[in-house]
PDB file of C-alpha atoms in Angstrom:
ATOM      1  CA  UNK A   1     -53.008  58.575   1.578  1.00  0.00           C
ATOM      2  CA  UNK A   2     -53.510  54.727   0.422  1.00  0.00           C
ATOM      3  CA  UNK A   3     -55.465  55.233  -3.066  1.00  0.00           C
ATOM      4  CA  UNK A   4     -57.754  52.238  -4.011  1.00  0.00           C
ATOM      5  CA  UNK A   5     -57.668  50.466  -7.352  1.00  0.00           C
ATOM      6  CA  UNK A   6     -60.866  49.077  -8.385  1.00  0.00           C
ATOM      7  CA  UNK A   7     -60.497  45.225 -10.097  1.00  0.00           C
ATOM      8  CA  UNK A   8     -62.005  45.018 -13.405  1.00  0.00           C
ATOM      9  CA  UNK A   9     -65.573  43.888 -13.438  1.00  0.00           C
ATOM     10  CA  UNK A  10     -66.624  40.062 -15.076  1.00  0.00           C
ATOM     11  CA  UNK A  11     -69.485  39.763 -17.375  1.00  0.00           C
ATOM     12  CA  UNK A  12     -72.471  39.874 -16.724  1.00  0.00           C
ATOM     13  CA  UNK A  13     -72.281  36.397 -18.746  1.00  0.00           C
ATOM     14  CA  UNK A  14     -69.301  35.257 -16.568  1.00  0.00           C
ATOM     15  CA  UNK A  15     -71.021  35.861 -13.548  1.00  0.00           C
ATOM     16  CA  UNK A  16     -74.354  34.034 -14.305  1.00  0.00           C
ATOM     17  CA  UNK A  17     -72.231  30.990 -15.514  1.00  0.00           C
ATOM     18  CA  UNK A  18     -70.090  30.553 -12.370  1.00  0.00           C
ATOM     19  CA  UNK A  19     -73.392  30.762 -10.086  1.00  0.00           C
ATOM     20  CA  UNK A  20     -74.823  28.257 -12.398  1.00  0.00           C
ATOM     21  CA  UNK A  21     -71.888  25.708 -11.840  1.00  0.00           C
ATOM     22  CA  UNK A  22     -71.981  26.069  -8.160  1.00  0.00           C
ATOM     23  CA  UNK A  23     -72.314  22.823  -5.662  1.00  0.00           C
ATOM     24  CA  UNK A  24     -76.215  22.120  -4.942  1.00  0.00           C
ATOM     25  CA  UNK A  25     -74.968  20.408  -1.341  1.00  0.00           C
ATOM     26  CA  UNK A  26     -73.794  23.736  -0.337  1.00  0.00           C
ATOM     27  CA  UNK A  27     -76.864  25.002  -1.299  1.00  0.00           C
ATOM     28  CA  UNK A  28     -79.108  22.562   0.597  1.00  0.00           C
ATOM     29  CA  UNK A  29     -76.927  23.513   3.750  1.00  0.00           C
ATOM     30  CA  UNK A  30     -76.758  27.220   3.319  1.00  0.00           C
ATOM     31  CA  UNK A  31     -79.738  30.013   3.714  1.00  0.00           C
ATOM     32  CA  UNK A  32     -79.510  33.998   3.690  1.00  0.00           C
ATOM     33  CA  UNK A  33     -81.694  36.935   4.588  1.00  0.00           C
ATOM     34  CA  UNK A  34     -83.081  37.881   1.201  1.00  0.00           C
ATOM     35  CA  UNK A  35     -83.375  41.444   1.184  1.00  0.00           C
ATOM     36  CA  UNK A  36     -84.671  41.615  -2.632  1.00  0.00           C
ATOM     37  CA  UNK A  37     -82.806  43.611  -4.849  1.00  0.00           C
ATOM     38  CA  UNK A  38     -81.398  46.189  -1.301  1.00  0.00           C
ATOM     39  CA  UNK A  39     -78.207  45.581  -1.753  1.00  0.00           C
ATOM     40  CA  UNK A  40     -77.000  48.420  -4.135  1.00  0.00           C
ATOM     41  CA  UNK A  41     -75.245  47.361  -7.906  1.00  0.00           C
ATOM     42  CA  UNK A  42     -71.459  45.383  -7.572  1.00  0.00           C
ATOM     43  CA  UNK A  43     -70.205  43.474 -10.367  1.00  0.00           C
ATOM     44  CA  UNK A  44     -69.122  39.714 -10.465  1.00  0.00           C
ATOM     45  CA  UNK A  45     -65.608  40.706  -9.390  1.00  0.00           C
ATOM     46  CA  UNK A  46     -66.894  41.041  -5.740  1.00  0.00           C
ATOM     47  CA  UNK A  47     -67.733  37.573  -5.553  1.00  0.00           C
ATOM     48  CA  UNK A  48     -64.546  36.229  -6.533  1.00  0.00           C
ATOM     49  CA  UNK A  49     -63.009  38.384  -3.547  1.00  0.00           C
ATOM     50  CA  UNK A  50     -65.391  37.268  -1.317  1.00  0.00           C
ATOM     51  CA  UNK A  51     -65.258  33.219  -2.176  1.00  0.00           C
ATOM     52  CA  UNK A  52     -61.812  33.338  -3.517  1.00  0.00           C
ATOM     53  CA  UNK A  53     -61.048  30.976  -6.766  1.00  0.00           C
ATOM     54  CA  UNK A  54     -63.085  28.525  -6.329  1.00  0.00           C
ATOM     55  CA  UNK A  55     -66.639  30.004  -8.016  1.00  0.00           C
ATOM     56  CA  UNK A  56     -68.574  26.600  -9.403  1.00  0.00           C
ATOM     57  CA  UNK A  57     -66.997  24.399  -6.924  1.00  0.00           C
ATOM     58  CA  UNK A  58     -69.139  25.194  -3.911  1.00  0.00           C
ATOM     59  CA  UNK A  59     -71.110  27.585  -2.111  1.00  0.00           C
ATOM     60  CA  UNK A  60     -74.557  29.056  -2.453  1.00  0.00           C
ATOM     61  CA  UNK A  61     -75.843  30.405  -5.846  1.00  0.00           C
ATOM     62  CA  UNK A  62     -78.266  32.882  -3.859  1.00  0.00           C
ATOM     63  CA  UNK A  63     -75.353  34.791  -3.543  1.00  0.00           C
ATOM     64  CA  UNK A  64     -76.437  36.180  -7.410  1.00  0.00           C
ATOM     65  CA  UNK A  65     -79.630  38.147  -5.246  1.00  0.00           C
ATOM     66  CA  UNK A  66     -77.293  40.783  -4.304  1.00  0.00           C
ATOM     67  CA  UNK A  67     -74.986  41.067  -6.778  1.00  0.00           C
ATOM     68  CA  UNK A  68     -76.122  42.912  -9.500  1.00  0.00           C
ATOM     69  CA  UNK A  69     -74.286  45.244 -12.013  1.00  0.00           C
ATOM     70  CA  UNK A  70     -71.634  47.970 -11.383  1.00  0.00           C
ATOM     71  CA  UNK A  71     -73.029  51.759 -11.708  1.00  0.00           C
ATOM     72  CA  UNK A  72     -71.471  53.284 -14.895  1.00  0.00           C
ATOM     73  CA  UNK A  73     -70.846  57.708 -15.816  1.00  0.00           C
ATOM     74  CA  UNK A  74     -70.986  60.291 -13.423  1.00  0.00           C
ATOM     75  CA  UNK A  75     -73.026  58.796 -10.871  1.00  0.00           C
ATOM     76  CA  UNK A  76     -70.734  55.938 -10.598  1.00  0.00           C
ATOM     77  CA  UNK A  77     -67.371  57.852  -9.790  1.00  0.00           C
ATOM     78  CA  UNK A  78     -69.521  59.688  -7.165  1.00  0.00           C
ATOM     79  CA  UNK A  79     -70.159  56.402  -5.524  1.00  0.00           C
ATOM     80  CA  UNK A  80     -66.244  55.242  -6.208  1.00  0.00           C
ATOM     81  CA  UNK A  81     -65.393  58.282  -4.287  1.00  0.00           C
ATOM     82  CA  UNK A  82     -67.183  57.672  -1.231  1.00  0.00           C
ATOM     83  CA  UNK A  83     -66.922  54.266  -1.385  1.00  0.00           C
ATOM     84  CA  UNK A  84     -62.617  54.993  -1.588  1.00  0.00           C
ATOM     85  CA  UNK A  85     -63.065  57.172   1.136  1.00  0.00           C
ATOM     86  CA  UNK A  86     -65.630  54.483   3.677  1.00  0.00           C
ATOM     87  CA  UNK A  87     -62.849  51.977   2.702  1.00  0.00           C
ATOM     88  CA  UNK A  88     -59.860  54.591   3.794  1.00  0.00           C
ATOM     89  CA  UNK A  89     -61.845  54.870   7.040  1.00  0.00           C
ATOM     90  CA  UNK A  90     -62.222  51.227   7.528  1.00  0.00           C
ATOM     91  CA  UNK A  91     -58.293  50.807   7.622  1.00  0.00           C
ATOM     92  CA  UNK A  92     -57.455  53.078   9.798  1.00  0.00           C
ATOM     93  CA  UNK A  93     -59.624  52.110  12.120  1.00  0.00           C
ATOM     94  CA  UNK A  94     -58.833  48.390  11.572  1.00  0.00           C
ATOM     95  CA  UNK A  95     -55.031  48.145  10.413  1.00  0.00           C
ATOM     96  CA  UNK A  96     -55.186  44.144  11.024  1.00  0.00           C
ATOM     97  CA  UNK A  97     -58.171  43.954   8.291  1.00  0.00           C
ATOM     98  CA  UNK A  98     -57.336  43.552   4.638  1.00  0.00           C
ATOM     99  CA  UNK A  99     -59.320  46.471   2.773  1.00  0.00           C
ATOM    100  CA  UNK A 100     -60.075  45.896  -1.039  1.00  0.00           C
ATOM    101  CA  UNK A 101     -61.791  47.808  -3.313  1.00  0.00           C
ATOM    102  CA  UNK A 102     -63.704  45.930  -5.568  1.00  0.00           C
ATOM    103  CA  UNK A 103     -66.189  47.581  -8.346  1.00  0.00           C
ATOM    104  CA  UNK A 104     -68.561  49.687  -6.436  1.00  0.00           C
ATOM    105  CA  UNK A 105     -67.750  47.849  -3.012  1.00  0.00           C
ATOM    106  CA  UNK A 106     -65.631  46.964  -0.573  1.00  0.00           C
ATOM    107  CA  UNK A 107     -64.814  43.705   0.569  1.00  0.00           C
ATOM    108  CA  UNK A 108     -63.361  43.579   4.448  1.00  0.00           C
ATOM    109  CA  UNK A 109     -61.506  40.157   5.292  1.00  0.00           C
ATOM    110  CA  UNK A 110     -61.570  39.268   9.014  1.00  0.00           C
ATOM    111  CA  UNK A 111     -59.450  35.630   9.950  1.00  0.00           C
ATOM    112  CA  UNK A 112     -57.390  34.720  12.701  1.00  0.00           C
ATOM    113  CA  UNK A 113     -54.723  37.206  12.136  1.00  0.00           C
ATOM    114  CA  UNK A 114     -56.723  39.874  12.573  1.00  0.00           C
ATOM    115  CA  UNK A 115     -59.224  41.557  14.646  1.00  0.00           C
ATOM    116  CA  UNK A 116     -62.468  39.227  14.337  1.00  0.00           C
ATOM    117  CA  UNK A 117     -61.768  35.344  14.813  1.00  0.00           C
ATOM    118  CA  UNK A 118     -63.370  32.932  16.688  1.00  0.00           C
ATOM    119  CA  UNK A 119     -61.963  30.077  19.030  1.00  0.00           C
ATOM    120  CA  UNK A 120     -62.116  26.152  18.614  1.00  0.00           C
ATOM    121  CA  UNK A 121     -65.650  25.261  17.533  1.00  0.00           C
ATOM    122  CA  UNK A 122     -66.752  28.408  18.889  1.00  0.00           C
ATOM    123  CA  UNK A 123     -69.172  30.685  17.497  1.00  0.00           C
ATOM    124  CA  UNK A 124     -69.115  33.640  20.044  1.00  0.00           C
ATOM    125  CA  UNK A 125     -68.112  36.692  19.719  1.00  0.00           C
ATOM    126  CA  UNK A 126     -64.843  37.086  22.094  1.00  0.00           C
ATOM    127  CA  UNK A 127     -63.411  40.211  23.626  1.00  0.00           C
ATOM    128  CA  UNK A 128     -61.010  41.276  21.255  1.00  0.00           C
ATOM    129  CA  UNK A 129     -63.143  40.543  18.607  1.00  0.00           C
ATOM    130  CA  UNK A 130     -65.384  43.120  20.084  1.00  0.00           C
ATOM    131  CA  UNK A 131     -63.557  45.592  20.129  1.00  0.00           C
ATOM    132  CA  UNK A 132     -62.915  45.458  16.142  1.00  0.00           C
ATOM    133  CA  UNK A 133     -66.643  45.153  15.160  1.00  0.00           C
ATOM    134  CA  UNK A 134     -67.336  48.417  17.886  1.00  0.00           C
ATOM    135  CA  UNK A 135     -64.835  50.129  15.171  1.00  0.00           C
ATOM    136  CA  UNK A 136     -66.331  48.477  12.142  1.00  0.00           C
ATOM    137  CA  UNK A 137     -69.866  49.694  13.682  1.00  0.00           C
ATOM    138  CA  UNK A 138     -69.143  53.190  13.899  1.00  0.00           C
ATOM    139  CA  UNK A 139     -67.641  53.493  10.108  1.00  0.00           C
ATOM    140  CA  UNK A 140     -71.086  51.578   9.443  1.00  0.00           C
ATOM    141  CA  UNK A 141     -73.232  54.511  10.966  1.00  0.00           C
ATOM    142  CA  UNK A 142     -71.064  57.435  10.062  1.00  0.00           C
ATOM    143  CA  UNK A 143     -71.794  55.928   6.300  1.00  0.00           C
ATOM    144  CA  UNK A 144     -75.053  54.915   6.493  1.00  0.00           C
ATOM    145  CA  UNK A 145     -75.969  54.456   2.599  1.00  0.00           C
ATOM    146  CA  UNK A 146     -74.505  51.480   2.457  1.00  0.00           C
ATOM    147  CA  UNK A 147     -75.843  47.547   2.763  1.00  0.00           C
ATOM    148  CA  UNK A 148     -73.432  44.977   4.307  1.00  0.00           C
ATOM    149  CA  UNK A 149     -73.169  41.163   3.313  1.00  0.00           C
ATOM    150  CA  UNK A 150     -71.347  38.857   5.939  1.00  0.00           C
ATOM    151  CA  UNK A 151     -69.673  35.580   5.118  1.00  0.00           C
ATOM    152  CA  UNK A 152     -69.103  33.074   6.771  1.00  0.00           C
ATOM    153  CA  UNK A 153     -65.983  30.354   5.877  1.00  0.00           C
ATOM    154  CA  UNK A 154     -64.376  27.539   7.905  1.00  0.00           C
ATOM    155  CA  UNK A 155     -61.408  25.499   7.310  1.00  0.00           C
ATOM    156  CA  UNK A 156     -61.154  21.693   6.075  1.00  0.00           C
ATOM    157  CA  UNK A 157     -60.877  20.390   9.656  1.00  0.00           C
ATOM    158  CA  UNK A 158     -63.754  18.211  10.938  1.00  0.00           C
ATOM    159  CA  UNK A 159     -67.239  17.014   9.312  1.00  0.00           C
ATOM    160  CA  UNK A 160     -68.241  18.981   6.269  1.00  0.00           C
ATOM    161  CA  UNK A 161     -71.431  19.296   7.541  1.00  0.00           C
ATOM    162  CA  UNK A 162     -70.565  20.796  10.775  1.00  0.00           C
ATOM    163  CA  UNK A 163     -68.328  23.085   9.555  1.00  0.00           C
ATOM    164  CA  UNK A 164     -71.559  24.100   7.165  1.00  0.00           C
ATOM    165  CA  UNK A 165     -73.210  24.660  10.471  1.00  0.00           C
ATOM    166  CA  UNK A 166     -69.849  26.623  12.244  1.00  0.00           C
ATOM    167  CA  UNK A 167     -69.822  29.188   9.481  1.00  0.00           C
ATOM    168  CA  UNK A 168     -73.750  29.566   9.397  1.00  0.00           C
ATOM    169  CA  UNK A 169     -73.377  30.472  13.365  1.00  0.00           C
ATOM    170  CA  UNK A 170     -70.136  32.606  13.156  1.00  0.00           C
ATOM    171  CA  UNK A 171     -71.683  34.991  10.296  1.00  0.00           C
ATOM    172  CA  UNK A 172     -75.057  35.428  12.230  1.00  0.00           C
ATOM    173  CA  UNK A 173     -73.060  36.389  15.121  1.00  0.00           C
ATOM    174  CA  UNK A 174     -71.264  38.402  13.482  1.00  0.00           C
ATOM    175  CA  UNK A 175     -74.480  40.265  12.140  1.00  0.00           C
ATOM    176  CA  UNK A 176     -76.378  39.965  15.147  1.00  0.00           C
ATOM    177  CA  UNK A 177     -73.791  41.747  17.066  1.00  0.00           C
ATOM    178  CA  UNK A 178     -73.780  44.595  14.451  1.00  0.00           C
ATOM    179  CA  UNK A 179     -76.873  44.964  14.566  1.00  0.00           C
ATOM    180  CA  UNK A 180     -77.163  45.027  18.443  1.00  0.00           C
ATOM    181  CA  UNK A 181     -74.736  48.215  18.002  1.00  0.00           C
ATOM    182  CA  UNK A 182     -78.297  50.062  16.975  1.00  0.00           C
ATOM    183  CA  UNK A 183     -77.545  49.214  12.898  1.00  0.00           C
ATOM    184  CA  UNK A 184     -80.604  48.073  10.844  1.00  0.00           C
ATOM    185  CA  UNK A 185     -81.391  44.796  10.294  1.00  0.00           C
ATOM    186  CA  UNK A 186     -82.722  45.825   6.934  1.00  0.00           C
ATOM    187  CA  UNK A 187     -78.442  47.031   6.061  1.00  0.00           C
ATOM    188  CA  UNK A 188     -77.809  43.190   6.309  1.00  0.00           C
ATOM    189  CA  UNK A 189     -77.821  40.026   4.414  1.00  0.00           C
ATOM    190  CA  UNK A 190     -75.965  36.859   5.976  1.00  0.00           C
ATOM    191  CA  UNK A 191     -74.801  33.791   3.953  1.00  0.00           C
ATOM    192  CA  UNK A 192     -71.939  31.092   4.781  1.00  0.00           C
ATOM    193  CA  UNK A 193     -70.191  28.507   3.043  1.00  0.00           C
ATOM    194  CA  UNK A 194     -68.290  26.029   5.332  1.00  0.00           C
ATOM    195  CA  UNK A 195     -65.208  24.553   4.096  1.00  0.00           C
ATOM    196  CA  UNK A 196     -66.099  24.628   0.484  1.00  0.00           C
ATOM    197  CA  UNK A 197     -64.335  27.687  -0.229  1.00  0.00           C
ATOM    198  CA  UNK A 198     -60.520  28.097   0.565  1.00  0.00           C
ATOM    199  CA  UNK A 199     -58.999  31.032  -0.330  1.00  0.00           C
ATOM    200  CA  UNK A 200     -55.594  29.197   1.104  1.00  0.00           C
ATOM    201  CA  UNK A 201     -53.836  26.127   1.636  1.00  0.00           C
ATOM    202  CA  UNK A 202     -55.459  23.741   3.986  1.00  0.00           C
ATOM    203  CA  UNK A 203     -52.799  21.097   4.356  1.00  0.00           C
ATOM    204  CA  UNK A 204     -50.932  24.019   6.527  1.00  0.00           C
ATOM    205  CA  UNK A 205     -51.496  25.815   9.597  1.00  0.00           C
ATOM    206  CA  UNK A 206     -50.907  28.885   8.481  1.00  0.00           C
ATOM    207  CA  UNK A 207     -53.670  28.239   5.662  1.00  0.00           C
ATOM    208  CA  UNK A 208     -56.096  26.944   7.663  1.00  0.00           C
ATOM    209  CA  UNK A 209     -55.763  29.886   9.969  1.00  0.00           C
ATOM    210  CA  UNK A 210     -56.986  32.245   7.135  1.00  0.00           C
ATOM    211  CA  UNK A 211     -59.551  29.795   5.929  1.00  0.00           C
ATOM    212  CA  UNK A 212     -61.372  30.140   9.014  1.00  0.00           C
ATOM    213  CA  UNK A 213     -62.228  33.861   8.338  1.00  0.00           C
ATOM    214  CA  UNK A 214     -65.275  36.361   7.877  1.00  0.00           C
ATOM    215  CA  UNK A 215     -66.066  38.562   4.947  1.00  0.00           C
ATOM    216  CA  UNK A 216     -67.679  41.795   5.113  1.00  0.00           C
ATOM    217  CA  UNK A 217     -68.851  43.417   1.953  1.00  0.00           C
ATOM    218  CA  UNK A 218     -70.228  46.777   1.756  1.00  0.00           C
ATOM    219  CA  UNK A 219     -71.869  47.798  -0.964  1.00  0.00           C
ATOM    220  CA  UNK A 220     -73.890  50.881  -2.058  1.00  0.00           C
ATOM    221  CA  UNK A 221     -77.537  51.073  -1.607  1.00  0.00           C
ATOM    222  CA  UNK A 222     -80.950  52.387  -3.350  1.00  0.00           C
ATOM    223  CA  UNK A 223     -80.442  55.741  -2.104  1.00  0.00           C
ATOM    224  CA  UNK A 224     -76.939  56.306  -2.393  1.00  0.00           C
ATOM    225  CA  UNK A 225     -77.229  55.493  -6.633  1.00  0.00           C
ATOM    226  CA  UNK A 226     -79.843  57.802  -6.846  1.00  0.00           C
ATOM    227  CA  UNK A 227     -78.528  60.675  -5.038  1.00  0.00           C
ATOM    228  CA  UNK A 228     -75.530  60.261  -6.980  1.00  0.00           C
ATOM    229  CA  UNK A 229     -77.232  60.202 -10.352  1.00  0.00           C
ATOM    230  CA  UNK A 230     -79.226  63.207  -9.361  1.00  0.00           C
ATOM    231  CA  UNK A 231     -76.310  64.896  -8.546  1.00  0.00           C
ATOM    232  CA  UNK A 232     -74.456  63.831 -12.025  1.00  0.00           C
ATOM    233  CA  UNK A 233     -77.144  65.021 -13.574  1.00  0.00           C
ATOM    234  CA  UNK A 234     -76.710  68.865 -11.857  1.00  0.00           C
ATOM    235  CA  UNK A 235     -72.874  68.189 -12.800  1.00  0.00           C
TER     236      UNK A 235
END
């Protein structure tokens, strides 16, 4: 069995000064589904594997409404465990995936080398691609206590604007076709960053191939803390 490390949280400090040094153009060209505070407690580190490197040079600072801080004692190796286990699930189910644990989440990275990608200026979900999110849908509703971000990212090829626009329509499909598999709405918040965030090399093919990619994090909600603090507490 592949056991999960989780990355050391950043500051609380660290993580409010990154979103305050990030681009207001990508702001201007981005929106997302504000859920309030819905989805669960991560720590800064989950943003870092979601963007990459590149926190305060683009991207969209309402990121910060869902990322709060990571749940500490009892309760929070409770959550770890099920939250190792979801992510266990996840890569079995989806060995082309790559599966990271991060604080109290899990951060699922989808690009062109694995099972969700998207043609040439296309924004639709395709057939194989179908057949990964089915799988990703069914780990969703055998763990239902759990809220899902998706993310979308483009390469550096083309107008930056458009490529704003490409990532916008790529994550909502990706939601709305999760959510179309009978998942709530109210699991989901949706954000996208264009081409200001490579995680890779853009002057190569190989780079831009895994620029052009989809995050999923999953994260623990409302109701999943508290049943785990009540059950510390019986502990």
């Amino acid at each position: 069995m592949k056991r999960y490390s989780n990355k050391i949280a950043v500051s609380f400090f660290s993580l409010i000064l990154a979103l305050s040094l990030i681009n207001c153009k990508a702001v201007d060209n981005a929106n997302n589904k504000q859920k309030g505070a819905v989805i669960g407690a991560t720590g800064g580190a989950i943003l870092g594997a979601i963007i990459g490197n590149n926190v305060g040079k683009g991207g969209n600072g309402e990121l910060g409404a869902v990322i709060g801080g990571v749940v500490g004692g009892g309760a929070g190796i409770l959550i770890g465990n099920k939250m190792d286990k979801q992510a266990q699930k996840i890569e079995e189910e989806i060995p082309g995936a790559t599966v990271e644990r991060v604080d109290d989440g899990i951060v699922v990275t989808f690009d062109e080398n694995s099972g969700v990608y998207f043609d040439t200026n296309k924004s639709n979900i395709n057939t194989a691609s179908q057949t990964t999110l089915n799988k990703l849908a069914g780990v969703f509703q055998e763990y239902p206590d759990t809220n899902i971000l998706v993310v979308g990212h483009t390469d550096s090829v083309g107008d930056e604007s458009y490529n704003m626009t490409l990532s916008k329509n790529r994550a909502n499909a990706v939601t709305n076709y999760l959510t179309n598999k009978g998942l709530s709405s109210g699991r989901f918040t949706t954000n996208w960053f264009g081409e200001t965030q490579p995680k890779y090399d853009n002057t190569t093919a190989e780079g831009r191939a895994k620029n052009r990619r989809v995050n999923v994090a999953i994260l623990p909600n409302q109701q999943m803390i508290e049943n785990a603090e009540k059950e510390a507490q019986q502990n």
